[in-house]
Short mmCIF file of C-alpha atoms and ligand atoms in Angstrom, two decimals:
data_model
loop_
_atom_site.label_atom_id
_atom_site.label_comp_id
_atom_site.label_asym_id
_atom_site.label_seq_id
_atom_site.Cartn_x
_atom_site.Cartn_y
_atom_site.Cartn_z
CA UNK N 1 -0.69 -16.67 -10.06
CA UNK N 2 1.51 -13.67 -10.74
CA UNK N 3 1.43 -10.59 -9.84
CA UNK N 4 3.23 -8.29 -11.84
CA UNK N 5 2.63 -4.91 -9.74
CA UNK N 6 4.28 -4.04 -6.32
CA UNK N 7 3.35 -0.38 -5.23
CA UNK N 8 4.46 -0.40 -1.61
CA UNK N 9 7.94 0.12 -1.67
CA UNK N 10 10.67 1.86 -0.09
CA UNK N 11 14.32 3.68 -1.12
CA UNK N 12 16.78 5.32 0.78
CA UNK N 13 15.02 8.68 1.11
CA UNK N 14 12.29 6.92 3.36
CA UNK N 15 15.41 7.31 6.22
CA UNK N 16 15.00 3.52 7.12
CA UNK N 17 15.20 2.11 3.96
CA UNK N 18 18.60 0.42 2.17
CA UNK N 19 18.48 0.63 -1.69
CA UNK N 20 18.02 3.03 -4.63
CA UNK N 21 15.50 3.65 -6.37
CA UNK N 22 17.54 2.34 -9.72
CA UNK N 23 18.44 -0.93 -7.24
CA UNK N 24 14.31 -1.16 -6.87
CA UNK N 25 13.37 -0.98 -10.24
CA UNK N 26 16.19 -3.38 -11.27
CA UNK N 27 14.73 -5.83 -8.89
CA UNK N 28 11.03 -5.41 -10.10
CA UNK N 29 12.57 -6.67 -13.00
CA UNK N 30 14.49 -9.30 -11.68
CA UNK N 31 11.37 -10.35 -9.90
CA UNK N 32 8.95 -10.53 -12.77
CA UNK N 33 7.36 -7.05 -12.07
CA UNK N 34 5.74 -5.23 -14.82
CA UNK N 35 4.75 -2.03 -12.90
CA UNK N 36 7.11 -0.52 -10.53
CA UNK N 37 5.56 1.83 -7.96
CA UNK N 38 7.74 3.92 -5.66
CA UNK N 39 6.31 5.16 -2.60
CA UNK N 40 8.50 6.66 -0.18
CA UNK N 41 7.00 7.72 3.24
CA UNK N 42 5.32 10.86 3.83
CA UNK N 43 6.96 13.96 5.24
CA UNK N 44 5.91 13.67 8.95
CA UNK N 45 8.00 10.61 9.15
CA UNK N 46 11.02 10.96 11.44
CA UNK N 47 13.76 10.53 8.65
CA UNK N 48 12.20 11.04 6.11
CA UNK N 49 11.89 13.21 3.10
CA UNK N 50 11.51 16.62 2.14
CA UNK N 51 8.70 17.92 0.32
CA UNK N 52 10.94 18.74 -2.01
CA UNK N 53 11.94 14.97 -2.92
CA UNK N 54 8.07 14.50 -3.61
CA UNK N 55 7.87 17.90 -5.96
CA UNK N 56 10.98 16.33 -7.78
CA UNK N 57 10.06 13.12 -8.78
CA UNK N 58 9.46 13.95 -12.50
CA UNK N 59 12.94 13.21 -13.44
CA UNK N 60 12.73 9.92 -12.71
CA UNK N 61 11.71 7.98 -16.17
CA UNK N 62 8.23 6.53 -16.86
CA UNK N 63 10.03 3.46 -18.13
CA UNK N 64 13.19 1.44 -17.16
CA UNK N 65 14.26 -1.27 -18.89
CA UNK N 66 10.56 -2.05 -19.88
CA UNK N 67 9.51 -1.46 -16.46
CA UNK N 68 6.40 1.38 -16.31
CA UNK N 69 7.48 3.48 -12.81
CA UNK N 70 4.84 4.85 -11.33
CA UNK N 71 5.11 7.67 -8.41
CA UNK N 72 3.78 7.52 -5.37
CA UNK N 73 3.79 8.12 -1.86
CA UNK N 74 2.76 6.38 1.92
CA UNK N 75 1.18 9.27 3.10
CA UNK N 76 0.87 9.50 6.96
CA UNK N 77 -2.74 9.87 8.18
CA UNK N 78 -1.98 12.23 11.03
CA UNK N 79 -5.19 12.26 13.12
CA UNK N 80 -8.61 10.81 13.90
CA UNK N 81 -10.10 13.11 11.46
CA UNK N 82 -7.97 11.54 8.54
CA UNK N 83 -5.58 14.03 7.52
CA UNK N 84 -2.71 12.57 5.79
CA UNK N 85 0.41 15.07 5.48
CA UNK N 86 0.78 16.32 1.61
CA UNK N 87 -0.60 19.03 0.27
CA UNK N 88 0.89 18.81 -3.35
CA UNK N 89 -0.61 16.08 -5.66
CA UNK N 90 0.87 17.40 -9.00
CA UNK N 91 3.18 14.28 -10.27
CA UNK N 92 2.44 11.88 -7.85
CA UNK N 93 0.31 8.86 -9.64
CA UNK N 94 -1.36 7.52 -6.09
CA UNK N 95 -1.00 7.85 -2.44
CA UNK N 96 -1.20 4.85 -0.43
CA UNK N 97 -2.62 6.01 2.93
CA UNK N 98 -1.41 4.22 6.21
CA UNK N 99 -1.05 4.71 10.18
CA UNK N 100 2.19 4.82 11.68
CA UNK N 101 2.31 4.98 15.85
CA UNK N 102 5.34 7.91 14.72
CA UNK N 103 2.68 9.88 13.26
CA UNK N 104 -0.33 9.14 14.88
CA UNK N 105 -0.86 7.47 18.21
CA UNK N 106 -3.35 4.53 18.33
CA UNK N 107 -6.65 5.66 19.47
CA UNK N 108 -9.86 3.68 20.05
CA UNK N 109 -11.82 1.77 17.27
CA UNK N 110 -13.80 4.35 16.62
CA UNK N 111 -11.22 6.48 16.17
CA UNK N 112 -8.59 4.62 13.74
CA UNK N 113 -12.22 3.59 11.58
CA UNK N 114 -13.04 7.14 11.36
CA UNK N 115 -9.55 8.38 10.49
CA UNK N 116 -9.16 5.91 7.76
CA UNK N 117 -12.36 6.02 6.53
CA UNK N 118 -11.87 9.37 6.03
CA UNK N 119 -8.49 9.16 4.73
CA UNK N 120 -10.60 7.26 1.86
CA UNK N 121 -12.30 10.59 0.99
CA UNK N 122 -9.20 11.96 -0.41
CA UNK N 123 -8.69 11.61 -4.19
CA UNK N 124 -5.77 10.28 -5.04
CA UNK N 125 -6.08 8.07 -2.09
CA UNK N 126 -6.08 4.66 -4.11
CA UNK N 127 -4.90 1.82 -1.12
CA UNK N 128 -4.99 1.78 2.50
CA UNK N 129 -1.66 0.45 3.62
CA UNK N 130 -1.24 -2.96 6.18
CA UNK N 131 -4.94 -2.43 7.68
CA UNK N 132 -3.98 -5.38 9.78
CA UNK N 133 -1.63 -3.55 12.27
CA UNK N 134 -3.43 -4.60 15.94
CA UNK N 135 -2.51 -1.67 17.26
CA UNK N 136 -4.97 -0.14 15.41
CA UNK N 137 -8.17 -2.12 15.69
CA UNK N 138 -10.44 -1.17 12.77
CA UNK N 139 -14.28 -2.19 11.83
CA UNK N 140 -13.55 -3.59 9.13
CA UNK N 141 -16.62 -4.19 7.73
CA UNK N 142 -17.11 -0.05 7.49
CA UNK N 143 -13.78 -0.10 5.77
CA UNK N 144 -14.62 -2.99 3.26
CA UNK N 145 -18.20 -1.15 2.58
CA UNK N 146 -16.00 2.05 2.26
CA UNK N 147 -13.68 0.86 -0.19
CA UNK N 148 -16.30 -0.88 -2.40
CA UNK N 149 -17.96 2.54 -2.57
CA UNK N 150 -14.97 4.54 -3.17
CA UNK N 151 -13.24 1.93 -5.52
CA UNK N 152 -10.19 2.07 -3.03
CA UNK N 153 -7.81 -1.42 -2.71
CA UNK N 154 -7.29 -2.66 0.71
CA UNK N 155 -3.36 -3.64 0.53
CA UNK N 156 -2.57 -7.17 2.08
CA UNK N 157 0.81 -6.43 3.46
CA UNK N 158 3.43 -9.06 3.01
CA UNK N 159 5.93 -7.59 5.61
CA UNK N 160 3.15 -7.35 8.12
CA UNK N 161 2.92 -11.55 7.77
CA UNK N 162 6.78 -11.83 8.43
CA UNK N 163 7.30 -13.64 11.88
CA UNK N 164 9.35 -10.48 13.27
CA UNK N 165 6.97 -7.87 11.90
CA UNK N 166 6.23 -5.40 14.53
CA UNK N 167 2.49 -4.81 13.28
CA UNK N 168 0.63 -7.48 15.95
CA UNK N 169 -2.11 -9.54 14.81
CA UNK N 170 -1.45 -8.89 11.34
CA UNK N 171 -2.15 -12.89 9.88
CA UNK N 172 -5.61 -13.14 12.60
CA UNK N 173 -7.11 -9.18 11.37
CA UNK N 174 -6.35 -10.50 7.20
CA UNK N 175 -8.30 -13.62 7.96
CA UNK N 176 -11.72 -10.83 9.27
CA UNK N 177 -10.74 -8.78 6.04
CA UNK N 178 -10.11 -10.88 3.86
CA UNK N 179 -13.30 -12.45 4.62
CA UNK N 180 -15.29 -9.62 4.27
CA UNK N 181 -13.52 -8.51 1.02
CA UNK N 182 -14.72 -12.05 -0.36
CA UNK N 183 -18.35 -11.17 1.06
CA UNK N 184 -18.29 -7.84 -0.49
CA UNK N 185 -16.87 -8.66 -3.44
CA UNK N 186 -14.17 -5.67 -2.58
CA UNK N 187 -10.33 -6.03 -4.44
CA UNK N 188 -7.20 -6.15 -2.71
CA UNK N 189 -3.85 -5.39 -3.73
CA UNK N 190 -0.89 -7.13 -2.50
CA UNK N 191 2.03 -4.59 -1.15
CA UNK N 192 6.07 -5.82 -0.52
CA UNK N 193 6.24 -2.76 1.57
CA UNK N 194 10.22 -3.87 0.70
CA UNK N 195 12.61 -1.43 2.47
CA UNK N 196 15.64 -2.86 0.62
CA UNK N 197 15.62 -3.90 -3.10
CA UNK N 198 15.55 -7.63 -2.47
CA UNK N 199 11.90 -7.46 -1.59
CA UNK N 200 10.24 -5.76 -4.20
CA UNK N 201 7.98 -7.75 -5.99
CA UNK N 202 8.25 -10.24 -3.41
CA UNK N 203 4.57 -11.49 -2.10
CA UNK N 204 5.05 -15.23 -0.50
CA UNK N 205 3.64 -14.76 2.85
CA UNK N 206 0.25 -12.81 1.45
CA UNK N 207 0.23 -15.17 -1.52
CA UNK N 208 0.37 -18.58 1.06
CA UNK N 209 -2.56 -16.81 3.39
CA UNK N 210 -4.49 -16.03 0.60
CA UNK N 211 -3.85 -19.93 -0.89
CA UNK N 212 -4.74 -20.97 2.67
CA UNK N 213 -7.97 -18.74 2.87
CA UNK N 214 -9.30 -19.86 -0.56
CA UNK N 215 -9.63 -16.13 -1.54
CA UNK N 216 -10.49 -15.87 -4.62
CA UNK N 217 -7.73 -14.46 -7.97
CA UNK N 218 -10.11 -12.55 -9.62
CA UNK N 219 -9.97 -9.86 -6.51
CA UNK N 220 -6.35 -9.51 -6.40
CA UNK N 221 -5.61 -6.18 -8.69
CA UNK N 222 -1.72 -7.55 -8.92
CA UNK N 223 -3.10 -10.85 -11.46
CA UNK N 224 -4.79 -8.40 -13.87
CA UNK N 225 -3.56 -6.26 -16.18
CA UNK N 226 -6.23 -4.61 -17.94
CA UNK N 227 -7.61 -4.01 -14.18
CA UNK N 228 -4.45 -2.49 -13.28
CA UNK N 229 -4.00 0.16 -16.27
CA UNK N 230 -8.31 0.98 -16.37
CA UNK N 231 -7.88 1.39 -12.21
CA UNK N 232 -4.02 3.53 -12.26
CA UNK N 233 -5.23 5.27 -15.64
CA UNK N 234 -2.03 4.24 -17.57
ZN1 LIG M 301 8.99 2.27 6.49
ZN1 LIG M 302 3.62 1.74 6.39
#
């Protein structure tokens, strides 16, 4: 199937990243994408942006080139207690939640579980980003309950599933997930995390594990439309 939403991506104001956000949104297009989703890293990343950039992102259009853009962020969860670093929500459409070693070192299971599970509390929390990274072991069946309760998507990373991905683990902790999402009957969304235009949009390494794992279509929030404007409110 196709899925025509990518939310985890990256432009130039991320400090690591390589495109525009114009050269994203022309390759959502290019790439089949009906729903664009910008989500630039969270202030505490080294790099990164400004508050400002975040308070600004109104002038960027709803719509390119019948593309609908939403705004977002990766928000850095920041300790075990799951404190992610923004404090303004006005404008943004979601935050995707994630650990990053920059921001938060690794701590025991325990402690990663409880930060993101409380990272889930937060409202416009809608995705935990690449909870396969094995430096952060997770129970991930108290995540999966979590996110059924909370109606949060548990992003299947396709950069994490790239052979030089520095997340460890990443294709052994989906298979445990991804298991449990089946069991639970929890969705998933599938991210680019693209930090250069080419990749937006771009899903073959999630799509091949998923093929591979039998999961099944009708929990993947990128096949569904209707799913995808009731869950984003559009
Ligand atoms: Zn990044
Ligand atoms: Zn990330």
């Amino acid at each position: 199937m196709k899925g025509i939403i990518d939310l985890h991506t990256h432009a130039l104001a991320s400090g690591h990243a390589y495109s525009t956000v114009k050269e994203n949104i022309e390759y959502a297009k290019i790439n089949g994408l009906k729903y664009y989703g910008l989500s630039d890293h969270g202030i505490n990343m080294p790099g990164g942006p400004h508050l400002f950039y975040f308070q600004n992102l109104k002038v960027i259009p709803r719509e390119v080139n019948g593309v609908r853009v939403l705004k977002g962020m990766e928000a850095n969860i920041i300790d075990y207690d799951g404190s992610i670093d923004v404090d303004i929500e006005k404008g943004l459409d979601y935050l995707i939640a994630s650990l990053h070693t920059v921001c938060l070192d690794p701590g025991t299971k325990e402690e990663n579980t409880r930060a993101t599970l409380n990272a889930m509390d937060h409202e416009l929390v809608k995705i935990i980003g690449h909870p396969d990274d094995g430096r952060y072991p997770l129970d991930y069946e108290a995540i999966v309950k979590k996110a059924k309760e909370k109606n949060i998507l548990l992003e299947v990373n396709n950069s994490s599933l790239n052979s030089d991905s520095f997340r460890p683990n990443a294709r052994e902790n989906y298979k445990k997930l991804l298991s449990l999402c089946k069991e639970y009957k929890v969705r998933i969304i599938l991210g680019s995390d693209a930090h250069i235009c080419y990749q937006v949009g771009i899903f073959d390494n999630a799509q091949k594990l998923l093929e591979e794992l039998d999961f099944p279509n009708e929990l993947v929030i990128n096949y569904h439309e209707d799913e995808i404007i009731e869950f984003f409110q559009l």
